[in-house]
mmCIF file of N, CA and C in Angstrom:
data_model
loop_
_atom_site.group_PDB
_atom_site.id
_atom_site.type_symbol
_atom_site.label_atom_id
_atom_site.label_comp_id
_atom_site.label_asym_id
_atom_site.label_seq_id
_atom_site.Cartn_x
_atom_site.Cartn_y
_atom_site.Cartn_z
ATOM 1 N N UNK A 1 -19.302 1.215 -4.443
ATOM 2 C CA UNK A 1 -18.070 0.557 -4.055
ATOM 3 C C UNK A 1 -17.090 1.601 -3.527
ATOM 4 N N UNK A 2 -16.480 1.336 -2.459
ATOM 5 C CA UNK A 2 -15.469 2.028 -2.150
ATOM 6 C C UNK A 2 -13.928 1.956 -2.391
ATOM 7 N N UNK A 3 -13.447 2.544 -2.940
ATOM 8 C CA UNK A 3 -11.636 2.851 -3.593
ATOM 9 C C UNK A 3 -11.566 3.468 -2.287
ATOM 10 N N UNK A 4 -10.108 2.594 -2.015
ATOM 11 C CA UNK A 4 -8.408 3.057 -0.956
ATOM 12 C C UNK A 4 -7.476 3.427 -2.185
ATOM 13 N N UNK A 5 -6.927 4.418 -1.565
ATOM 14 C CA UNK A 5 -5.826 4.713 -2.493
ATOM 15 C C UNK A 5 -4.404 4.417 -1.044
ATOM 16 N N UNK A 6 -3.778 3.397 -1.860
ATOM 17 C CA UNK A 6 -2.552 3.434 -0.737
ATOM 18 C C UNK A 6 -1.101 3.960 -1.481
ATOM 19 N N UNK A 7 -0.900 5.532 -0.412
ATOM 20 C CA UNK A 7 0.185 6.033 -1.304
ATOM 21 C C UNK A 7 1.627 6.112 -0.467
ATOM 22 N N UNK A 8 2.458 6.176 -1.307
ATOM 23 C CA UNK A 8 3.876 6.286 -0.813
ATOM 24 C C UNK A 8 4.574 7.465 -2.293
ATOM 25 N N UNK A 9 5.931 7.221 -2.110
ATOM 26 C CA UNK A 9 6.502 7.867 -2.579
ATOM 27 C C UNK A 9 6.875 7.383 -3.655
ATOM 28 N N UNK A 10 7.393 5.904 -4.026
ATOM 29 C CA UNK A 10 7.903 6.128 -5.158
ATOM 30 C C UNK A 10 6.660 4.517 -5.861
ATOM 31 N N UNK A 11 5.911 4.291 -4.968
ATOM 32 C CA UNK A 11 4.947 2.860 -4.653
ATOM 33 C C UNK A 11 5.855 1.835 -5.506
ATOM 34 N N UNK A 12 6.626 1.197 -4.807
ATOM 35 C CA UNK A 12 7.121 0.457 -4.688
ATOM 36 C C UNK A 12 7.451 -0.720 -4.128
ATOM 37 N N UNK A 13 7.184 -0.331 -3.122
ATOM 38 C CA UNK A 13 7.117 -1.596 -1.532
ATOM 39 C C UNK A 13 5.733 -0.976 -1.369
ATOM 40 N N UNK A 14 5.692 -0.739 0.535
ATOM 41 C CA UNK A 14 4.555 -0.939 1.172
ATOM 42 C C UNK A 14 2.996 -0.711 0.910
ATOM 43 N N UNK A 15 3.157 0.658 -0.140
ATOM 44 C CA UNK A 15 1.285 0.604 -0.973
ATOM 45 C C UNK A 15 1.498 -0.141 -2.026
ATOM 46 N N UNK A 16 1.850 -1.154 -2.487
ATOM 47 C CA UNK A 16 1.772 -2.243 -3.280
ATOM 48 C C UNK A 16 1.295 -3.141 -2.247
ATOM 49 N N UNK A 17 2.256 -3.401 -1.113
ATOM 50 C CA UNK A 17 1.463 -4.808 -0.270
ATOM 51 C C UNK A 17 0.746 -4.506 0.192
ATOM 52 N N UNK A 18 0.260 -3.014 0.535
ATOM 53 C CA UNK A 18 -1.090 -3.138 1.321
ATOM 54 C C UNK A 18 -2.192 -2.780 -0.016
ATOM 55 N N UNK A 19 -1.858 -2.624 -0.850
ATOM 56 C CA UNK A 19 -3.328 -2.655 -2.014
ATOM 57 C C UNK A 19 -3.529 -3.998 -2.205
ATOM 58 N N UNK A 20 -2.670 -5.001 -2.425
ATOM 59 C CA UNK A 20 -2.222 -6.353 -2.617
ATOM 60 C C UNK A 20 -3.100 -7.294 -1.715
ATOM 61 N N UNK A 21 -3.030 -6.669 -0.225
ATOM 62 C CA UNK A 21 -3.747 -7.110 0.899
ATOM 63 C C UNK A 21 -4.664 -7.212 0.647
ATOM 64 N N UNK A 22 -5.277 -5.649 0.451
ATOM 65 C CA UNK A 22 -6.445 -5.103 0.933
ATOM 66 C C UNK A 22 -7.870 -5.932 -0.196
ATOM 67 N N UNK A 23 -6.650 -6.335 -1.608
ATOM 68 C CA UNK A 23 -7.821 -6.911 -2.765
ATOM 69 C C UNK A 23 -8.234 -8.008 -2.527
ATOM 70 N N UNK A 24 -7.304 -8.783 -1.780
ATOM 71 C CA UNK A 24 -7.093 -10.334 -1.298
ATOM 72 C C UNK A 24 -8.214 -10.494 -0.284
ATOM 73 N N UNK A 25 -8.420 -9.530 0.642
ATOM 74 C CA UNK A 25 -8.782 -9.765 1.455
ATOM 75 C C UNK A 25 -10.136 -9.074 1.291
ATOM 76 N N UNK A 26 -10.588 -7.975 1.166
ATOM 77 C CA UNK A 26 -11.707 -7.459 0.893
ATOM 78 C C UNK A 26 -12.932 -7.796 0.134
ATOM 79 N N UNK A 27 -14.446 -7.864 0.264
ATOM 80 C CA UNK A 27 -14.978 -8.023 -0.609
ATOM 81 C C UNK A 27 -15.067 -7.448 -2.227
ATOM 82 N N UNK A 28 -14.783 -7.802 -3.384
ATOM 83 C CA UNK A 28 -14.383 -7.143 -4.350
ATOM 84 C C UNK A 28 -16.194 -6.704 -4.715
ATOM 85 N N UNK A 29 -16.876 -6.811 -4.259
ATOM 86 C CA UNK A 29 -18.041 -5.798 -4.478
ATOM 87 C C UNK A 29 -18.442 -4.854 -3.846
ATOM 88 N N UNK A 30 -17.662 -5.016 -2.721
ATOM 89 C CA UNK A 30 -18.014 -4.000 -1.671
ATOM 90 C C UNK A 30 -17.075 -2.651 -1.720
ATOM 91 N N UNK A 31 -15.452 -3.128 -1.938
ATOM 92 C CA UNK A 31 -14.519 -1.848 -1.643
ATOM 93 C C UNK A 31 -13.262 -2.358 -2.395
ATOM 94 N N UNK A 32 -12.257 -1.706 -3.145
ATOM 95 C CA UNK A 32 -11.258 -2.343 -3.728
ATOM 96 C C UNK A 32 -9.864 -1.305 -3.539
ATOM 97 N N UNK A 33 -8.559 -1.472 -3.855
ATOM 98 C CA UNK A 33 -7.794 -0.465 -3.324
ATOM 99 C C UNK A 33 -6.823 -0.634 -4.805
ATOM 100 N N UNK A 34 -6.039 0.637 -4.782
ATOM 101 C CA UNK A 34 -4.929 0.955 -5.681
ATOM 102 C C UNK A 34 -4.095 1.303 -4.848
ATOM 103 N N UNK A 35 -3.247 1.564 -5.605
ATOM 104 C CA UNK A 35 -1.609 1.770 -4.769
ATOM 105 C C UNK A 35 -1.212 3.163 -5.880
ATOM 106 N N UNK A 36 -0.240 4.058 -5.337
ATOM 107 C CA UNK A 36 0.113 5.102 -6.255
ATOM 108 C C UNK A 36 1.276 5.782 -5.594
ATOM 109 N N UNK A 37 1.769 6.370 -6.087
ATOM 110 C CA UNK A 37 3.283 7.268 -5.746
ATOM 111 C C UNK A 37 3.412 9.023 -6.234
ATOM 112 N N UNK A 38 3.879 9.253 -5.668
ATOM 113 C CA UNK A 38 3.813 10.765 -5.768
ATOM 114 C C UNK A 38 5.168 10.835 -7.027
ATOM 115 N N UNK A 39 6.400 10.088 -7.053
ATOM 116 C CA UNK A 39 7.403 9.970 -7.805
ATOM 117 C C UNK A 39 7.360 8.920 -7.746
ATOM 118 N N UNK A 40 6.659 7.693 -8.868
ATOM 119 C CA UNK A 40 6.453 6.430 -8.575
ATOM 120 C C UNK A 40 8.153 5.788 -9.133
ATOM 121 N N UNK A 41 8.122 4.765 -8.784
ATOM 122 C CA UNK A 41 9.828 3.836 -9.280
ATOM 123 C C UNK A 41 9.735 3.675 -10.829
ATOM 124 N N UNK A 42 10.480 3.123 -11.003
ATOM 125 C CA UNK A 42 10.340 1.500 -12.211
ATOM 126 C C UNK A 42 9.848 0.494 -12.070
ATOM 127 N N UNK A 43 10.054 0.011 -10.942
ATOM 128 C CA UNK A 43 9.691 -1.377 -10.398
ATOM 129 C C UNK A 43 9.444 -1.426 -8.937
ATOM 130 N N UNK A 44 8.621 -2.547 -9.077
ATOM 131 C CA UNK A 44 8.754 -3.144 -7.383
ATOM 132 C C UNK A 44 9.762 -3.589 -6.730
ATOM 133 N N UNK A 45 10.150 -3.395 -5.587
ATOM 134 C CA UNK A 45 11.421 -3.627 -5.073
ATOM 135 C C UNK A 45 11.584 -5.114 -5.410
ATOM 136 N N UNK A 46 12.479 -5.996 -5.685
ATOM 137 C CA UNK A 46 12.864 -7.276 -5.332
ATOM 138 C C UNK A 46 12.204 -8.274 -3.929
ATOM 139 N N UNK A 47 13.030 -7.280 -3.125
ATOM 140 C CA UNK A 47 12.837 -8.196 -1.665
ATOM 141 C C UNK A 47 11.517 -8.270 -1.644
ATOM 142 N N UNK A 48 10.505 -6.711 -2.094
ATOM 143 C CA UNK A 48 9.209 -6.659 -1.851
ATOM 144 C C UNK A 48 8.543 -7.974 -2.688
ATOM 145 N N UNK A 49 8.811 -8.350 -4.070
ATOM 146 C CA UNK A 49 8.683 -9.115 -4.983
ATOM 147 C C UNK A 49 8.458 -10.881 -3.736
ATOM 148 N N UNK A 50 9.763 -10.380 -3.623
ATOM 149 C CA UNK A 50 10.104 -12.210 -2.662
ATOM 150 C C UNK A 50 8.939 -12.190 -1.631
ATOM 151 N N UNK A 51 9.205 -11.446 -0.953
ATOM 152 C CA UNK A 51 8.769 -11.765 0.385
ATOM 153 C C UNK A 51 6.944 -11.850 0.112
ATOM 154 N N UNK A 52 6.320 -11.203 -0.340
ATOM 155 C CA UNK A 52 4.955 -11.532 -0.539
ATOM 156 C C UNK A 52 4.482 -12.305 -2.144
ATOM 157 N N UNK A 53 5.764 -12.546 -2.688
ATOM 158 C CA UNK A 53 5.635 -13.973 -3.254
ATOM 159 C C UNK A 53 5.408 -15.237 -1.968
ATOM 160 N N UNK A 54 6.097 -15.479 -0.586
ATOM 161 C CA UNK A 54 5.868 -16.562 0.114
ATOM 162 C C UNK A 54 4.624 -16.557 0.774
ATOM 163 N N UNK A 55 3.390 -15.470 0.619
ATOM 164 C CA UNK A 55 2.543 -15.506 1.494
ATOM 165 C C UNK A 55 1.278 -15.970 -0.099
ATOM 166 N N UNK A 56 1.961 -16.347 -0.988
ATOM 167 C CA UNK A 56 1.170 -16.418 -1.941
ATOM 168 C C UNK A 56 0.266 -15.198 -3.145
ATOM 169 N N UNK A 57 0.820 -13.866 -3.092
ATOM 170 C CA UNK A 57 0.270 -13.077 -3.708
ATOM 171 C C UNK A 57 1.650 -12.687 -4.686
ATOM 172 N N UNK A 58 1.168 -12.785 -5.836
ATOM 173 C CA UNK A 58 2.337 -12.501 -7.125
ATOM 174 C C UNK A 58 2.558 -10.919 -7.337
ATOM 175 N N UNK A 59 3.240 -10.278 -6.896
ATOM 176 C CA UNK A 59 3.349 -8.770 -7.476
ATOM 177 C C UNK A 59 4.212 -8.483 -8.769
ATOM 178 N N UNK A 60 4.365 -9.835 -9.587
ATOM 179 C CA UNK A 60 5.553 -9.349 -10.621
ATOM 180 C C UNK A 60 4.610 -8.835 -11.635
ATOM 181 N N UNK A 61 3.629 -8.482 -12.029
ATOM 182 C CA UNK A 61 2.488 -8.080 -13.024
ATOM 183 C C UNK A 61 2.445 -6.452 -12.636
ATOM 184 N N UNK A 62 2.826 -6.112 -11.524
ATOM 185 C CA UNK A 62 2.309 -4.788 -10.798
ATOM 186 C C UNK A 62 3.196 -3.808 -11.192
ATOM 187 N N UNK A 63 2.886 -2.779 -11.428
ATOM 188 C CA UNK A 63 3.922 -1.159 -11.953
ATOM 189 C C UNK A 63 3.740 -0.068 -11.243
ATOM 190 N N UNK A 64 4.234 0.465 -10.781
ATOM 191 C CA UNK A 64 4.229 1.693 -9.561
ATOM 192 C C UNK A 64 3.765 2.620 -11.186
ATOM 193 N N UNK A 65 2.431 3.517 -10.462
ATOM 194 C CA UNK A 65 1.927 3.991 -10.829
ATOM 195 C C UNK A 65 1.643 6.163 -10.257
ATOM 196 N N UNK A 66 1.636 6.937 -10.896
ATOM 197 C CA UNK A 66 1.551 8.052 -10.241
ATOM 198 C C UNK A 66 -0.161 8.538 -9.897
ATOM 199 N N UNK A 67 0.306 9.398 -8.592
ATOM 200 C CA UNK A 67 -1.320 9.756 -8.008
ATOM 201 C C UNK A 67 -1.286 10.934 -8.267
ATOM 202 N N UNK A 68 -2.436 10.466 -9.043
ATOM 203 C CA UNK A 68 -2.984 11.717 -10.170
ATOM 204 C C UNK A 68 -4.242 12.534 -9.564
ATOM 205 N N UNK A 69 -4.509 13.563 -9.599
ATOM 206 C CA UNK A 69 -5.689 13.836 -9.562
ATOM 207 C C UNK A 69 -6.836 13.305 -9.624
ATOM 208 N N UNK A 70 -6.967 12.686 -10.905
ATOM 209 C CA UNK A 70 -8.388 12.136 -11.109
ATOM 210 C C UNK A 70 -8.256 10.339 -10.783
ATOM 211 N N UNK A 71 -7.600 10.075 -10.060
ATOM 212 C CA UNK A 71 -6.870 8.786 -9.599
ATOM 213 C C UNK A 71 -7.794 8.815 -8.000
ATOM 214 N N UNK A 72 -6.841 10.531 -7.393
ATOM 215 C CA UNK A 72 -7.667 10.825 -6.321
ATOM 216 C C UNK A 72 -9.210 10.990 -5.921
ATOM 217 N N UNK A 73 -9.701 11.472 -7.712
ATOM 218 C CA UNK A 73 -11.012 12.132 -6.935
ATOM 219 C C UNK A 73 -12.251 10.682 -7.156
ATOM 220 N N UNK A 74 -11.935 9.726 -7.449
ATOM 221 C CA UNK A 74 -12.251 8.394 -7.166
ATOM 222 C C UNK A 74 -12.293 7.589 -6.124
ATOM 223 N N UNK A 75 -11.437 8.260 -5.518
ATOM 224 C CA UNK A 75 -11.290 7.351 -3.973
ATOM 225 C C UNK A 75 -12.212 7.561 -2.843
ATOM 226 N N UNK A 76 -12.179 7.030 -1.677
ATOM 227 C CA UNK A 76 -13.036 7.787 -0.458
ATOM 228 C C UNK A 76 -11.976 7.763 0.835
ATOM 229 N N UNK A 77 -10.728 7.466 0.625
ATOM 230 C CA UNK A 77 -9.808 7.052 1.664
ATOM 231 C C UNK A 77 -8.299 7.217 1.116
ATOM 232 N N UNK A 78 -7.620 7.880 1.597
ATOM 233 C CA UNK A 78 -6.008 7.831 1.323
ATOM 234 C C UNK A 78 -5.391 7.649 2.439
ATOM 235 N N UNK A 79 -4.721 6.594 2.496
ATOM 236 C CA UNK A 79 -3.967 6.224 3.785
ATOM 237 C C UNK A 79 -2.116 5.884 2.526
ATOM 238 N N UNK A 80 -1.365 6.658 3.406
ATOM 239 C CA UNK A 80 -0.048 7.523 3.256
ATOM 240 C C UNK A 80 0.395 6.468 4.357
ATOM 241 N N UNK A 81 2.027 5.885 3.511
ATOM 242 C CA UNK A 81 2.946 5.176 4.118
ATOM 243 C C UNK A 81 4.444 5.712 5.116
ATOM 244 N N UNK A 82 3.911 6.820 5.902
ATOM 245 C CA UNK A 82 4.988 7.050 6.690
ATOM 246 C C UNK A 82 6.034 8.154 5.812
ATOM 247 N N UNK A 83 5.474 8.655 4.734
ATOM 248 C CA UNK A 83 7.210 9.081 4.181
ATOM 249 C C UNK A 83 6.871 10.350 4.245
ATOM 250 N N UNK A 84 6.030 11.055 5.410
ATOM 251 C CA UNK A 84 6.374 12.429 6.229
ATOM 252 C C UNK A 84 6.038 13.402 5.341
ATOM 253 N N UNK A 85 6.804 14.637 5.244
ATOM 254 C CA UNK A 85 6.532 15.849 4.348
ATOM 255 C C UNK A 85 6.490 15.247 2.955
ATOM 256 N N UNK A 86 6.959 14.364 1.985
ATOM 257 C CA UNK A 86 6.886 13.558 1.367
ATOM 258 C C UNK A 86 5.542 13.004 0.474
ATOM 259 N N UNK A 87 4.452 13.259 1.323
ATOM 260 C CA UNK A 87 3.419 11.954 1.443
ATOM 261 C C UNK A 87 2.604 13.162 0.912
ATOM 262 N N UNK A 88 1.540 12.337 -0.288
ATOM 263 C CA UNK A 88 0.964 12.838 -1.030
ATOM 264 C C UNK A 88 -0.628 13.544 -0.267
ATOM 265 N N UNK A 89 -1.099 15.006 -0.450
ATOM 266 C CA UNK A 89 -1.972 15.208 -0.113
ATOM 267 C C UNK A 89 -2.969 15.705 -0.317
ATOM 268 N N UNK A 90 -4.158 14.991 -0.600
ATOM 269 C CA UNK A 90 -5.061 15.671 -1.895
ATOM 270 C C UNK A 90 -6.579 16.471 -1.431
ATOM 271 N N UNK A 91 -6.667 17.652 -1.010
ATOM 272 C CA UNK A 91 -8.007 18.456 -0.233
ATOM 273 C C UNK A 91 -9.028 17.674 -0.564
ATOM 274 N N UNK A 92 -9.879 17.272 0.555
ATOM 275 C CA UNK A 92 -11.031 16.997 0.786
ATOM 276 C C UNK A 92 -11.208 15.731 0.671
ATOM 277 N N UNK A 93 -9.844 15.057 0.347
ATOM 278 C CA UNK A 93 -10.059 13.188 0.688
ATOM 279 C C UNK A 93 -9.414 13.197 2.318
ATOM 280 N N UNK A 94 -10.448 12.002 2.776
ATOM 281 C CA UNK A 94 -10.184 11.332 4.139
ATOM 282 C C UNK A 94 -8.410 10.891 3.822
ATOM 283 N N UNK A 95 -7.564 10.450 5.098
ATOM 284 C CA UNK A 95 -6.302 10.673 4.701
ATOM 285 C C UNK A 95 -6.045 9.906 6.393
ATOM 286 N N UNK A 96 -5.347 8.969 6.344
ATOM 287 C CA UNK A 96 -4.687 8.343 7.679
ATOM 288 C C UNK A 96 -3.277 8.167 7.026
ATOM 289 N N UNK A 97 -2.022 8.174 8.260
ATOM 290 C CA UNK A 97 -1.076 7.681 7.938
ATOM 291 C C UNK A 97 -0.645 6.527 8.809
ATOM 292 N N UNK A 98 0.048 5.437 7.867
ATOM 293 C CA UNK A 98 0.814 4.512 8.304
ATOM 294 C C UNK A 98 2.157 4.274 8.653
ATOM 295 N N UNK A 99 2.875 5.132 9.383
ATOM 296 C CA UNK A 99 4.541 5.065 9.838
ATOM 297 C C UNK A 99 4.976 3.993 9.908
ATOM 298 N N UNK A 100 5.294 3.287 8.737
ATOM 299 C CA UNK A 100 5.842 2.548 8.028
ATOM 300 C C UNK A 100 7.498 2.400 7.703
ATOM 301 N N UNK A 101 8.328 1.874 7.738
ATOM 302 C CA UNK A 101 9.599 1.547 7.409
ATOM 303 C C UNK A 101 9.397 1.314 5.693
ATOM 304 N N UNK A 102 10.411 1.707 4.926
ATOM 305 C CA UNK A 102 10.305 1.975 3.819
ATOM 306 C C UNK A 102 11.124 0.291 3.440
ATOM 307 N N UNK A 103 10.812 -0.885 2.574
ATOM 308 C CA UNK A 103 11.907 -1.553 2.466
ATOM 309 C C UNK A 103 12.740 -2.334 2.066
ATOM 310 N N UNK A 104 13.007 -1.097 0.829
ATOM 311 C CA UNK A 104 14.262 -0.639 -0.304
ATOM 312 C C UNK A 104 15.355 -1.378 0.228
ATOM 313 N N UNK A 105 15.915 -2.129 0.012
ATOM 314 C CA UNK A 105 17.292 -2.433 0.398
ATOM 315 C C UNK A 105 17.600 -3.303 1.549
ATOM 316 N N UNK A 106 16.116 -3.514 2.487
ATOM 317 C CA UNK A 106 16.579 -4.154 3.822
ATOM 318 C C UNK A 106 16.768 -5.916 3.292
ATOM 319 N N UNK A 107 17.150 -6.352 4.167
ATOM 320 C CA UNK A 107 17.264 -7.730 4.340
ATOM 321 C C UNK A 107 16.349 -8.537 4.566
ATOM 322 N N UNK A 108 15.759 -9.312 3.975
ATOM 323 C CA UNK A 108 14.495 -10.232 3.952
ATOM 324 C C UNK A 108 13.653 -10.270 4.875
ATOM 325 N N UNK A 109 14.511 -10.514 6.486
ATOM 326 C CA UNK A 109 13.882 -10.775 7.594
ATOM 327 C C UNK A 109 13.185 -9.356 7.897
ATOM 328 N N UNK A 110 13.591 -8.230 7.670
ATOM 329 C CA UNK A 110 13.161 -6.530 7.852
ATOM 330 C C UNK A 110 11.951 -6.634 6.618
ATOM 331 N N UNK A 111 11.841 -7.352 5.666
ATOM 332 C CA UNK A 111 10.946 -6.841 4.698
ATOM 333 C C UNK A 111 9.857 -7.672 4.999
ATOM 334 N N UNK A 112 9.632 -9.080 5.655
ATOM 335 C CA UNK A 112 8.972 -9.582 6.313
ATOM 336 C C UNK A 112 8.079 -9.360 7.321
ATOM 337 N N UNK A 113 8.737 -8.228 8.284
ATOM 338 C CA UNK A 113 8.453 -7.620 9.777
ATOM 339 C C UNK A 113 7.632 -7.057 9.030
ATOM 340 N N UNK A 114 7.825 -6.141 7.824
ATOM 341 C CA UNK A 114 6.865 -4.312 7.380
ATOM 342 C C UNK A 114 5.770 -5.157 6.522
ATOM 343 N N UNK A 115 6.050 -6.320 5.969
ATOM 344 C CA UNK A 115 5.129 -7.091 4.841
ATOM 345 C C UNK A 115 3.592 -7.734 5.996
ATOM 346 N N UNK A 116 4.034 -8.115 7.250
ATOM 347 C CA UNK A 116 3.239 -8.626 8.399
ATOM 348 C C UNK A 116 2.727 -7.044 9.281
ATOM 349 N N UNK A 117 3.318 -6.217 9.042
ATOM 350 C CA UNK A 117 2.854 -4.903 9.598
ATOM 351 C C UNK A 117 1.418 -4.230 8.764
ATOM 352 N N UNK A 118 2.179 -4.640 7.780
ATOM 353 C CA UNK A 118 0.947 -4.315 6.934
ATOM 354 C C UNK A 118 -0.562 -4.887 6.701
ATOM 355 N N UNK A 119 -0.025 -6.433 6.494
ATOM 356 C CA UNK A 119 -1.095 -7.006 6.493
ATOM 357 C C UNK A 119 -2.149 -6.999 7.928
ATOM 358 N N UNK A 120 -1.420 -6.680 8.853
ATOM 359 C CA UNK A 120 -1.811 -6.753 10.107
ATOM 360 C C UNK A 120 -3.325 -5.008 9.627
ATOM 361 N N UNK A 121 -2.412 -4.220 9.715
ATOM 362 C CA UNK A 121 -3.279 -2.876 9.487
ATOM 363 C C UNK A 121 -4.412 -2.889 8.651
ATOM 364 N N UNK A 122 -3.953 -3.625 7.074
ATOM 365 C CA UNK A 122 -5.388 -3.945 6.461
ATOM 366 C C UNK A 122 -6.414 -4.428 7.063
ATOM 367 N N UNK A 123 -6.463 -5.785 7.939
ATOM 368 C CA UNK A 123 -7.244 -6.692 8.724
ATOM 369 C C UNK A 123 -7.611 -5.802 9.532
ATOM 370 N N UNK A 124 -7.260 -4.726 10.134
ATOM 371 C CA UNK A 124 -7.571 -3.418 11.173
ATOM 372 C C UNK A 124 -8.622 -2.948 10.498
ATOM 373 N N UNK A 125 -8.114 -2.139 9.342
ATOM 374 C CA UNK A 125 -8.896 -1.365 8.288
ATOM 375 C C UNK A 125 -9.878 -1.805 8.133
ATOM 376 N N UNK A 126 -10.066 -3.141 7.303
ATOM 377 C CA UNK A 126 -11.424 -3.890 6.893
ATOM 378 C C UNK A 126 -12.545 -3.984 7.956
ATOM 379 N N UNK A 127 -11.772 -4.521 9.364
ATOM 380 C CA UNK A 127 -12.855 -4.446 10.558
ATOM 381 C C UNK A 127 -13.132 -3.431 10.901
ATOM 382 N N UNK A 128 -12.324 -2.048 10.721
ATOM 383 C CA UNK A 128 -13.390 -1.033 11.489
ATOM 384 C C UNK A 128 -14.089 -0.322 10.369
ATOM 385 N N UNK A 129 -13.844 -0.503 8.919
ATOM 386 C CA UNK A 129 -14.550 0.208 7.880
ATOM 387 C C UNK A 129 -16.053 -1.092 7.932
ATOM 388 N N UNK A 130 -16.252 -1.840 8.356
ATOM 389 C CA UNK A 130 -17.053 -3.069 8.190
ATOM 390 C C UNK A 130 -18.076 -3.067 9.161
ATOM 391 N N UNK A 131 -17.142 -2.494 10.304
ATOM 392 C CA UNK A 131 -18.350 -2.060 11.822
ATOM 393 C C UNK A 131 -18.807 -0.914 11.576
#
């Protein structure tokens, strides 16, 4: 089976919805994903909470979690949410980034745009890890 590790900084928003995605959508025998933070939060953002509450996936169960070493050496893929010098980097794992809008604080309709950005990229991901 193959582990994604989707990391950000404090995993809060966007590697929550795209691990969120990626479980939803993926075969769960084939490949499964975590989410992790280099300085993880307390919580999931709110808006993040709302907004992929309406697409039907519950994140209020979920806890920003830190990327650990042995978190990493489990994986076969780290794909990094845009947050630059920031963004966690672990030798000898595969590693893409997603320049991503971070989105802490935006207004529903902005957390919507990055929540559909995302899901869009997973559906990317799955088809070319699949071909």
């Amino acid at each position: 089976m193959k582990t994604v590790i989707f990391a950000c900084v404090h995993n809060a928003g966007r590697s929550q919805m795209a691990a969120a995605f990626f479980n939803t959508l993926a075969d769960p025998s084939r490949a499964r994903a975590v989410s992790a933070g280099t300085e993880p939060g307390t919580r999931i953002h709110p808006e993040v909470l709302e907004v992929m509450r309406e697409v039907g996936i519950d994140l209020s169960a979920a806890q920003p979690q830190k990327l650990t070493e042995g978190l990493a050496a489990r994986a076969d893929l780290l794909i990094t949410m845009g947050c630059g010098e920031r963004c966690p980097y672990v030798p000898g794992l595969r590693r893409d980034d997603w320049p991503l809008r971070d989105p802490k604080g935006l207004q529903l309709d902005a957390v919507r745009e990055i929540r559909d950005k995302v899901k869009k990229r997973v559906e990317d991901l799955l088809r070319s890890e699949a071909g």
